[in-house]
Short mmCIF file of C-alpha atoms in Angstrom, two decimals:
data_model
loop_
_atom_site.label_atom_id
_atom_site.label_comp_id
_atom_site.label_asym_id
_atom_site.label_seq_id
_atom_site.Cartn_x
_atom_site.Cartn_y
_atom_site.Cartn_z
CA MET A 1 0.10 -26.28 34.76
CA THR A 2 3.50 -26.17 33.10
CA ASN A 3 3.24 -26.79 29.37
CA TYR A 4 -0.56 -26.92 29.48
CA LEU A 5 -1.73 -26.05 25.96
CA GLY A 6 1.89 -25.33 25.07
CA VAL A 7 2.16 -22.43 27.52
CA SER A 8 5.12 -22.34 29.89
CA ARG A 9 5.65 -20.59 33.19
CA ARG A 10 7.88 -18.10 31.39
CA ASP A 11 4.99 -17.13 29.10
CA VAL A 12 2.52 -16.80 31.95
CA GLY A 13 5.03 -14.80 33.99
CA ALA A 14 5.50 -12.44 31.08
CA GLY A 15 1.73 -12.11 30.78
CA LEU A 16 1.49 -11.23 34.46
CA ALA A 17 4.28 -8.69 34.04
CA ALA A 18 2.43 -7.21 31.05
CA GLY A 19 -0.75 -7.04 33.14
CA GLY A 20 1.12 -5.22 35.88
CA SER A 21 2.57 -2.74 33.43
CA ALA A 22 -0.90 -2.17 31.92
CA LEU A 23 -2.27 -1.47 35.39
CA LEU A 24 0.54 1.00 36.06
CA GLY A 25 -0.02 2.60 32.65
CA ALA A 26 -3.77 2.92 33.27
CA VAL A 27 -3.14 4.54 36.66
CA LEU A 28 -0.61 7.00 35.19
CA ILE A 29 -2.92 7.90 32.29
CA ASN A 30 -5.91 8.36 34.62
CA LEU A 31 -3.88 10.53 36.98
CA TRP A 32 -2.74 12.63 34.03
CA ASN A 33 -6.35 13.02 32.80
CA ILE A 34 -7.56 14.04 36.24
CA PHE A 35 -4.73 16.52 36.66
CA GLN A 36 -5.30 18.07 33.23
CA THR A 37 -9.05 18.36 33.80
CA PHE A 38 -8.67 20.03 37.18
CA ARG A 39 -5.86 22.26 35.95
CA ALA A 40 -8.09 23.53 33.14
CA GLN A 41 -11.21 23.95 35.31
CA GLY A 42 -9.67 24.82 38.64
CA PHE A 43 -9.49 22.80 41.81
CA ASP A 44 -12.91 23.48 43.27
CA SER A 45 -15.79 21.25 44.30
CA ALA A 46 -17.87 22.16 41.24
CA SER A 47 -15.16 20.98 38.84
CA ILE A 48 -14.68 17.77 40.82
CA ALA A 49 -18.44 17.04 40.68
CA GLU A 50 -18.52 17.88 36.97
CA TYR A 51 -15.57 15.59 36.31
CA SER A 52 -17.22 12.70 38.15
CA ARG A 53 -20.35 13.10 35.98
CA GLY A 54 -18.32 13.19 32.75
CA VAL A 55 -17.43 10.43 30.33
CA ASN A 56 -15.40 8.29 32.70
CA GLY A 57 -16.81 4.90 31.72
CA ILE A 58 -14.10 4.10 29.22
CA ILE A 59 -11.42 5.30 31.63
CA LEU A 60 -12.83 3.03 34.33
CA LEU A 61 -13.01 0.14 31.86
CA GLY A 62 -9.40 0.79 30.92
CA GLY A 63 -8.30 0.63 34.52
CA ILE A 64 -10.16 -2.60 35.20
CA PHE A 65 -10.01 -4.61 32.00
CA ALA A 66 -6.75 -3.47 30.39
CA PRO A 67 -4.58 -5.41 32.89
CA ILE A 68 -6.66 -8.55 32.31
CA VAL A 69 -6.42 -8.18 28.53
CA ALA A 70 -2.70 -7.41 28.83
CA ALA A 71 -2.07 -10.60 30.81
CA PHE A 72 -3.57 -12.70 28.02
CA VAL A 73 -1.97 -10.70 25.20
CA GLY A 74 1.43 -10.74 26.93
CA THR A 75 1.24 -14.51 27.37
CA VAL A 76 0.39 -14.98 23.68
CA VAL A 77 3.10 -12.56 22.52
CA TRP A 78 5.76 -14.30 24.62
CA ARG A 79 4.57 -17.69 23.40
CA VAL A 80 4.64 -16.67 19.73
CA MET A 81 7.51 -14.17 19.48
CA MET A 82 10.15 -15.16 21.97
CA PRO A 83 12.97 -17.63 21.31
CA ASP A 84 13.76 -20.36 23.81
CA GLU A 85 16.80 -18.51 25.17
CA PRO A 86 15.94 -15.39 27.21
CA ASN A 87 17.12 -12.19 25.54
CA PRO A 88 16.44 -8.79 27.13
CA LEU A 89 16.39 -6.95 23.79
CA TYR A 90 13.76 -9.30 22.40
CA GLY A 91 11.93 -8.83 25.69
CA ALA A 92 11.80 -5.07 25.13
CA ALA A 93 10.39 -5.58 21.63
CA ALA A 94 7.88 -8.10 22.93
CA GLY A 95 6.88 -5.66 25.67
CA VAL A 96 6.12 -2.97 23.10
CA ALA A 97 4.22 -5.51 20.97
CA SER A 98 2.25 -6.56 24.05
CA ALA A 99 1.38 -2.94 24.82
CA PHE A 100 0.08 -2.24 21.33
CA GLY A 101 -1.59 -5.66 21.13
CA THR A 102 -3.39 -4.91 24.37
CA LEU A 103 -4.51 -1.56 22.97
CA VAL A 104 -5.93 -3.17 19.82
CA VAL A 105 -7.68 -6.02 21.67
CA PHE A 106 -9.07 -3.58 24.24
CA ALA A 107 -10.30 -1.25 21.46
CA ALA A 108 -11.95 -4.20 19.70
CA SER A 109 -13.69 -5.28 22.89
CA ILE A 110 -15.01 -1.73 23.49
CA GLY A 111 -16.19 -1.59 19.87
CA PHE A 112 -17.89 -4.95 20.28
CA ILE A 113 -19.65 -3.95 23.48
CA PHE A 114 -20.95 -0.69 22.04
CA SER A 115 -22.06 -2.32 18.78
CA LEU A 116 -24.27 -4.80 20.64
CA SER A 117 -26.95 -2.12 20.94
CA ARG A 118 -27.24 -2.06 17.14
CA VAL A 119 -27.62 -5.82 17.01
CA SER A 120 -30.41 -5.73 19.60
CA ALA A 121 -32.10 -2.99 17.54
CA GLY A 122 -32.10 -5.27 14.49
CA ALA A 123 -29.41 -3.55 12.42
CA PRO A 124 -26.52 -6.01 12.00
CA ALA A 125 -24.94 -3.98 9.16
CA GLY A 126 -24.95 -0.93 11.41
CA ALA A 127 -23.41 -3.00 14.19
CA ILE A 128 -20.51 -4.06 11.97
CA SER A 129 -19.83 -0.51 10.81
CA GLU A 130 -20.06 0.81 14.37
CA PHE A 131 -17.73 -1.94 15.58
CA LEU A 132 -15.14 -1.11 12.92
CA PHE A 133 -15.47 2.64 13.41
CA LEU A 134 -15.12 2.50 17.20
CA THR A 135 -12.31 -0.03 17.11
CA VAL A 136 -10.23 2.00 14.67
CA LEU A 137 -11.05 5.27 16.41
CA ILE A 138 -10.07 4.01 19.85
CA ALA A 139 -7.00 2.16 18.59
CA VAL A 140 -5.64 5.08 16.57
CA PHE A 141 -6.38 7.95 18.92
CA GLY A 142 -5.86 5.84 22.02
CA GLY A 143 -2.51 4.79 20.61
CA LEU A 144 -1.50 8.38 19.88
CA ILE A 145 -2.50 9.54 23.34
CA THR A 146 -1.16 6.62 25.36
CA ALA A 147 1.93 5.69 23.30
CA PRO A 148 4.26 8.03 25.22
CA ILE A 149 3.42 6.08 28.37
CA ILE A 150 2.79 2.50 27.20
CA VAL A 151 5.74 2.15 24.80
CA PRO A 152 8.53 2.92 27.29
CA LEU A 153 6.67 1.09 30.06
CA GLY A 154 6.18 -2.02 27.91
CA ALA A 155 9.79 -1.95 26.73
CA LEU A 156 11.11 -1.48 30.25
CA VAL A 157 8.99 -4.27 31.72
CA GLY A 158 9.79 -6.66 28.85
CA TYR A 159 13.49 -5.93 29.10
CA GLY A 160 13.47 -6.27 32.87
CA TYR A 161 11.52 -9.52 32.79
CA GLU A 162 13.84 -11.15 30.26
CA ARG A 163 16.90 -9.84 32.11
CA TYR A 164 15.58 -11.35 35.34
CA ILE A 165 15.04 -14.68 33.55
CA THR A 166 18.59 -14.49 32.11
CA GLU A 167 20.13 -13.76 35.52
CA ASP A 168 18.04 -16.50 37.13
CA GLN A 169 19.35 -19.13 34.68
CA ARG A 170 22.99 -18.35 35.46
#
């Protein structure tokens, strides 16, 4: 599998590290959302039932599909951005780029899924506008909300991964 389609084990390892950091980020963001919801409504059974009926589909999708998307995006970012010699500072930058790249690809996939209903209704122009609107909306506001978590997490994981590779080569 080494060098298959020009992808090395280092690239795939970085993608797996990015997927792990996306999973950790999704868990932290979901825990924060749950805590904030219950703090505002109170910790009683009615608020828990109301929360479980709420708009949790995108949160669930984020927890399931964001790590998968991040693994692919991280692999591509490491393949395209990184020099041959491991460098922890470049790794931190690539980790941040992977985090934001994952956010954009995830937002585009959500926009695509929700715009399919317009295509099945026979309105392709409406589907394109809905795709663009949802993608930009999720990417911008999702980025503003999640950036305090995904930026340091991506930088830390990228730095740590490249530092591990550097130490391993010595």
